[in-house]
Tab-separated table of C-alpha atoms in Angstrom:
chain	number	residue	atom	x	y	z
A	10	MET	CA	10.923	-101.949	-43.458
A	11	GLY	CA	9.641	-98.696	-42.013
A	12	ILE	CA	12.592	-98.353	-39.635
A	13	GLU	CA	12.703	-94.923	-38.029
A	14	PRO	CA	15.745	-93.188	-36.532
A	15	VAL	CA	15.944	-93.244	-32.752
A	16	THR	CA	16.545	-89.483	-32.601
A	17	ARG	CA	15.264	-86.644	-34.776
A	18	PRO	CA	17.567	-85.075	-37.417
A	19	GLY	CA	19.691	-82.143	-36.296
A	20	PHE	CA	18.154	-79.660	-38.748
A	21	PHE	CA	14.661	-80.330	-37.300
A	22	PHE	CA	16.103	-79.746	-33.851
A	23	LEU	CA	17.613	-76.395	-34.860
A	24	GLY	CA	14.560	-75.200	-36.805
A	25	SER	CA	12.134	-76.058	-34.008
A	26	GLY	CA	14.288	-74.257	-31.445
A	27	ILE	CA	14.588	-71.127	-33.605
A	28	HIS	CA	10.822	-71.042	-34.217
A	29	HIS	CA	10.159	-71.376	-30.497
A	30	ALA	CA	12.600	-68.565	-29.670
A	31	LEU	CA	11.060	-66.208	-32.225
A	32	GLN	CA	7.562	-66.993	-30.972
A	33	CYS	CA	8.687	-66.083	-27.452
A	34	PHE	CA	10.279	-62.904	-28.845
A	35	ALA	CA	6.885	-61.909	-30.255
A	36	LEU	CA	5.374	-62.423	-26.796
A	37	GLY	CA	7.875	-60.040	-25.210
A	38	GLN	CA	10.349	-62.612	-23.887
A	39	ASP	CA	14.108	-62.824	-24.420
A	40	PRO	CA	14.554	-65.080	-27.485
A	41	VAL	CA	18.107	-66.100	-26.499
A	42	GLN	CA	16.987	-67.362	-23.098
A	43	ALA	CA	13.971	-69.022	-24.703
A	44	PHE	CA	16.200	-70.860	-27.189
A	45	GLN	CA	18.575	-71.969	-24.449
A	46	ASP	CA	15.737	-73.262	-22.263
A	47	TRP	CA	14.038	-75.073	-25.158
A	48	THR	CA	17.172	-76.772	-26.462
A	49	THR	CA	18.334	-77.780	-22.979
A	50	GLN	CA	14.998	-79.496	-22.389
A	51	ALA	CA	14.989	-80.987	-25.896
A	52	ILE	CA	18.451	-82.544	-25.453
A	53	THR	CA	17.345	-83.952	-22.082
A	54	ASP	CA	14.251	-85.453	-23.731
A	55	ILE	CA	16.368	-86.922	-26.556
A	56	TYR	CA	18.720	-88.481	-23.991
A	57	THR	CA	15.813	-89.960	-22.010
A	58	SER	CA	14.014	-91.248	-25.102
A	59	TYR	CA	17.215	-92.861	-26.366
A	60	ARG	CA	17.728	-94.716	-23.077
A	61	ASP	CA	14.094	-95.908	-23.068
A	62	ARG	CA	14.254	-97.215	-26.642
A	63	VAL	CA	17.824	-98.549	-26.784
A	64	GLY	CA	18.552	-99.427	-23.182
A	65	ALA	CA	21.843	-97.534	-23.113
A	66	ASP	CA	23.079	-93.961	-23.091
A	67	PRO	CA	23.693	-92.256	-26.446
A	68	SER	CA	27.343	-91.889	-27.354
A	69	GLN	CA	29.068	-88.518	-27.374
A	70	GLU	CA	29.260	-88.790	-31.159
A	71	GLU	CA	25.475	-89.190	-31.407
A	72	LEU	CA	24.925	-86.110	-29.224
A	73	GLU	CA	27.452	-83.939	-31.054
A	74	VAL	CA	24.986	-83.005	-33.814
A	75	TYR	CA	22.622	-81.499	-31.234
A	76	ILE	CA	25.395	-79.775	-29.303
A	77	ALA	CA	26.723	-78.273	-32.559
A	78	ASN	CA	23.258	-77.087	-33.584
A	79	PHE	CA	22.762	-75.651	-30.098
A	80	ALA	CA	25.922	-73.546	-30.512
A	81	ILE	CA	24.934	-72.368	-34.003
A	82	GLY	CA	21.377	-71.602	-32.882
A	83	MET	CA	22.530	-69.582	-29.881
A	84	GLY	CA	24.735	-67.463	-32.131
A	85	MET	CA	21.972	-67.040	-34.724
A	86	ILE	CA	19.270	-65.972	-32.293
A	87	GLU	CA	21.592	-63.702	-30.291
A	88	HIS	CA	22.669	-61.929	-33.485
A	89	TYR	CA	19.015	-61.709	-34.604
A	90	ARG	CA	17.967	-60.080	-31.329
A	91	ASP	CA	20.879	-57.638	-31.249
A	92	TYR	CA	20.583	-56.706	-34.931
A	93	TRP	CA	16.807	-56.263	-35.233
A	94	GLY	CA	15.837	-55.508	-31.643
A	95	SER	CA	12.214	-56.335	-32.482
A	96	PRO	CA	10.254	-59.402	-33.655
A	97	VAL	CA	9.078	-57.488	-36.773
A	98	PRO	CA	10.671	-54.658	-38.815
A	99	GLU	CA	9.796	-51.035	-38.272
A	100	GLY	CA	6.493	-50.152	-39.917
A	101	TRP	CA	4.891	-53.501	-39.127
A	102	GLU	CA	2.516	-54.553	-36.355
A	103	TYR	CA	2.497	-58.044	-34.854
A	104	LEU	CA	-1.085	-59.310	-34.540
A	105	GLU	CA	-0.740	-62.948	-33.561
A	106	PRO	CA	2.115	-65.466	-33.268
A	107	GLU	CA	1.855	-69.171	-34.118
A	108	LEU	CA	-1.744	-69.689	-35.229
A	109	GLN	CA	-3.388	-72.682	-36.869
A	110	VAL	CA	-5.950	-72.196	-39.644
A	111	VAL	CA	-8.262	-74.680	-41.372
A	112	ALA	CA	-10.393	-73.905	-44.459
A	113	GLN	CA	-12.726	-75.957	-46.639
A	114	ILE	CA	-11.398	-76.423	-50.190
A	115	PRO	CA	-14.142	-75.371	-52.672
A	116	ASN	CA	-15.854	-78.141	-54.626
A	117	SER	CA	-14.005	-80.731	-52.568
A	118	PRO	CA	-14.664	-82.808	-49.444
A	119	HIS	CA	-11.172	-81.903	-48.222
A	120	GLU	CA	-9.778	-79.192	-45.982
A	121	LEU	CA	-6.494	-77.313	-46.101
A	122	GLU	CA	-4.742	-76.872	-42.769
A	123	GLY	CA	-1.727	-74.736	-42.020
A	124	THR	CA	0.199	-73.358	-39.061
A	125	PHE	CA	1.464	-69.810	-39.549
A	126	ASP	CA	4.473	-68.473	-37.672
A	127	GLY	CA	2.534	-65.254	-37.268
A	128	LEU	CA	0.091	-62.748	-38.715
A	129	VAL	CA	1.277	-59.154	-39.169
A	130	ARG	CA	-0.087	-55.868	-40.493
A	131	ARG	CA	1.755	-53.298	-42.588
A	132	ILE	CA	0.939	-50.048	-40.804
A	133	SER	CA	1.164	-47.805	-43.887
A	134	THR	CA	-1.439	-49.783	-45.857
A	135	GLY	CA	-3.349	-51.746	-43.234
A	136	LYS	CA	-2.829	-54.905	-45.300
A	137	LEU	CA	-2.208	-58.263	-43.629
A	138	TYR	CA	0.683	-60.651	-44.269
A	139	VAL	CA	1.503	-64.164	-43.105
A	140	LEU	CA	4.844	-64.130	-41.252
A	141	GLU	CA	7.058	-67.063	-42.134
A	142	HIS	CA	10.384	-67.806	-40.425
A	143	LYS	CA	12.824	-69.981	-42.361
A	144	THR	CA	16.365	-71.150	-41.656
A	145	TYR	CA	18.579	-71.769	-44.672
A	146	ALA	CA	22.116	-72.847	-45.509
A	147	GLN	CA	22.227	-71.089	-48.914
A	148	GLN	CA	20.674	-67.777	-49.930
A	149	PRO	CA	17.214	-68.617	-51.351
A	150	ASN	CA	16.142	-67.557	-54.822
A	151	ILE	CA	13.492	-64.814	-54.537
A	152	GLU	CA	11.704	-65.976	-57.702
A	153	HIS	CA	11.413	-69.471	-56.263
A	154	LEU	CA	9.983	-68.059	-53.033
A	155	GLU	CA	7.378	-66.061	-54.950
A	156	ARG	CA	6.160	-69.257	-56.647
A	157	ALA	CA	6.494	-71.573	-53.638
A	158	ASP	CA	3.422	-73.794	-53.197
A	159	GLN	CA	3.602	-73.432	-49.415
A	160	PHE	CA	3.513	-69.639	-49.524
A	161	LEU	CA	0.768	-69.445	-52.148
A	162	GLY	CA	-1.282	-71.949	-50.169
A	163	TYR	CA	-0.732	-69.984	-46.958
A	164	ILE	CA	-1.928	-66.745	-48.575
A	165	TRP	CA	-5.098	-68.441	-49.859
A	166	LEU	CA	-5.677	-70.085	-46.480
A	167	ALA	CA	-5.220	-66.800	-44.610
A	168	GLN	CA	-7.626	-65.057	-46.994
A	169	GLN	CA	-10.300	-67.631	-46.183
A	170	ALA	CA	-9.841	-66.923	-42.472
A	171	PHE	CA	-9.137	-63.173	-42.398
A	172	GLY	CA	-10.504	-61.812	-45.690
A	173	SER	CA	-9.097	-60.082	-48.752
A	174	ASP	CA	-6.841	-57.801	-46.681
A	175	VAL	CA	-4.316	-60.655	-46.653
A	176	VAL	CA	-2.022	-59.894	-49.591
A	177	GLY	CA	1.306	-61.655	-49.071
A	178	ILE	CA	4.059	-63.268	-47.063
A	179	LEU	CA	6.522	-61.460	-44.797
A	180	TYR	CA	9.527	-63.736	-45.271
A	181	ASP	CA	12.066	-63.868	-42.445
A	182	GLY	CA	15.120	-65.873	-43.459
A	183	LEU	CA	17.870	-66.808	-40.999
A	184	LEU	CA	21.214	-68.027	-42.318
A	185	LYS	CA	22.449	-71.115	-40.465
A	186	LYS	CA	25.933	-69.738	-39.959
A	187	LEU	CA	27.678	-67.723	-37.275
A	188	PRO	CA	29.122	-64.315	-38.240
A	189	GLN	CA	32.901	-64.390	-38.708
A	190	PRO	CA	35.453	-61.655	-37.870
A	191	PRO	CA	36.896	-59.884	-40.943
A	192	ARG	CA	40.107	-61.406	-42.292
A	193	GLN	CA	43.290	-59.457	-41.576
A	194	LEU	CA	45.362	-58.775	-44.671
A	195	GLN	CA	49.177	-58.804	-44.929
A	196	SER	CA	49.081	-55.000	-44.924
A	197	GLY	CA	47.601	-55.105	-41.431
A	198	ARG	CA	44.245	-53.787	-42.611
A	199	PHE	CA	41.062	-55.824	-42.454
A	200	SER	CA	39.298	-57.147	-45.518
A	201	VAL	CA	36.159	-55.287	-46.600
A	202	ALA	CA	35.023	-58.039	-48.975
A	203	LYS	CA	31.230	-58.148	-49.123
A	204	ASN	CA	31.164	-61.958	-48.956
A	205	SER	CA	33.256	-62.168	-45.776
A	206	GLY	CA	30.299	-63.207	-43.624
A	207	THR	CA	30.902	-60.578	-40.958
A	208	THR	CA	28.567	-57.965	-39.484
A	209	ALA	CA	28.936	-54.265	-38.719
A	210	THR	CA	28.976	-54.966	-34.989
A	211	LEU	CA	31.585	-57.728	-35.240
A	212	PHE	CA	33.704	-55.655	-37.638
A	213	ARG	CA	33.679	-52.762	-35.152
A	214	ARG	CA	34.636	-55.055	-32.266
A	215	THR	CA	37.505	-56.491	-34.312
A	216	LEU	CA	38.823	-53.008	-35.082
A	217	GLU	CA	38.657	-52.078	-31.399
């Protein structure tokens, strides 16, 4: 019947907010504040749109998915900022955030269009890479990423726009999970298990 949900799914909400925050980070702004401002406005817009379409306020249960994703996103982007301290790793140069590219497909009346999260240069080689931010719930398989249609298409598209210096994707994956303090063992010591989901900073704070 073509019935659409009144509100957008929570994972779209989180992903859009993270992308916005990282774009602002590339422009020299505080990504945590950018995420907070974006999500606050987005939840307000969702509330208003719901009232316009339904004629009543959304229930607390219907808003919980956005509130939960807001909390996770704030933790993710704050950890990202504190851990990396820069929108790209050392040895890379940010050229342009969030750019849209269109190229004619050879021997076809069609065009390929894509929106890149950014374009970066590896300083040591001068080669260009498409920057791609992704949020994920499970660690992605590197082999699958190397064969991903989206990434291969993006590289081809960027080469049409910027030349043969474009050689790959700079993949930036963000786990959709907040860091957890290390578990305290019966001996009084703290677990050093590699799969504990903690960070060096949080581990140090817990010890203190």
